């Protein structure tokens, strides 16, 4: 459980027929790190996280975006 998780608004665009074979622990840890970042570096507004997943050229493509502070270049 992540403190602040209940405040996150999720926008999901994931093909519900999508089936993948992956290491569930590694995928879970990667997603947890991204969500932690979105919560930790949120702005004053309610944190929003967009998750899109689909198959592209026979590879799983996962796109995650949030409305946090972002990174300087």
Coordinates of C-alpha atoms in Angstrom, one line a residue:
X1 CA 0.0 0.0 0.0
X2 CA 1.3 3.4 -0.9
X3 CA 0.3 6.5 1.2
X4 CA -1.7 8.7 -1.2
X5 CA -2.6 5.9 -3.5
X6 CA -6.3 6.5 -2.9
X7 CA -6.0 10.1 -4.2
X8 CA -4.7 9.0 -7.6
X9 CA -7.1 9.3 -10.5
X10 CA -6.3 6.5 -13.1
X11 CA -7.0 6.7 -16.8
X12 CA -6.7 3.2 -18.3
X13 CA -6.5 2.3 -21.9
X14 CA -5.6 -1.4 -21.8
X15 CA -6.9 -4.0 -24.3
X16 CA -8.9 -6.4 -22.1
X17 CA -8.0 -9.3 -24.4
X18 CA -4.3 -8.7 -23.9
X19 CA -2.4 -11.7 -22.6
X20 CA 1.3 -11.5 -21.8
X21 CA 3.9 -13.8 -20.3
X22 CA 6.3 -11.9 -18.1
X23 CA 7.9 -11.9 -14.7
X24 CA 5.1 -10.7 -12.5
X25 CA 7.4 -9.5 -9.7
X26 CA 9.5 -7.3 -12.1
X27 CA 6.5 -5.8 -13.7
X28 CA 4.9 -5.2 -10.3
X29 CA 8.1 -3.5 -9.0
X30 CA 8.4 -1.3 -12.1
X31 CA 4.7 -0.2 -11.9
X32 CA 5.1 0.4 -8.2
X33 CA 8.1 2.7 -8.7
X34 CA 6.3 4.7 -11.4
X35 CA 3.2 5.1 -9.1
X36 CA 5.4 6.1 -6.2
X37 CA 7.1 8.7 -8.3
X38 CA 3.7 10.1 -9.5
X39 CA 2.5 10.4 -5.9
X40 CA 5.7 11.7 -4.4
X41 CA 6.2 14.5 -7.0
X42 CA 2.6 15.5 -7.5
X43 CA 1.6 19.1 -7.8
X44 CA -1.1 20.7 -5.8
X45 CA -3.8 19.2 -7.9
X46 CA -5.1 15.7 -7.6
X47 CA -2.5 13.2 -9.0
X48 CA -3.5 11.6 -12.4
X49 CA -1.8 8.6 -13.9
X50 CA -2.6 7.5 -17.5
X51 CA -1.7 3.9 -18.4
X52 CA -1.9 2.5 -21.9
X53 CA -0.9 -1.0 -23.0
X54 CA -1.1 -2.6 -26.4
X55 CA 0.9 -4.8 -28.8
X56 CA 3.1 -3.0 -31.3
X57 CA 5.2 -4.9 -33.8
X58 CA 4.8 -8.1 -31.7
X59 CA 6.0 -6.3 -28.5
X60 CA 4.1 -5.1 -25.5
X61 CA 4.1 -1.4 -25.4
X62 CA 3.2 0.2 -22.0
X63 CA 2.9 4.0 -21.8
X64 CA 2.6 5.7 -18.5
X65 CA 2.2 9.4 -18.0
X66 CA 1.3 11.5 -14.9
X67 CA 0.6 15.2 -14.2
X68 CA 3.5 15.5 -11.7
X69 CA 6.4 18.0 -11.7
X70 CA 8.3 16.2 -14.4
X71 CA 12.1 16.2 -14.9
X72 CA 14.3 19.0 -16.1
X73 CA 16.2 18.3 -19.3

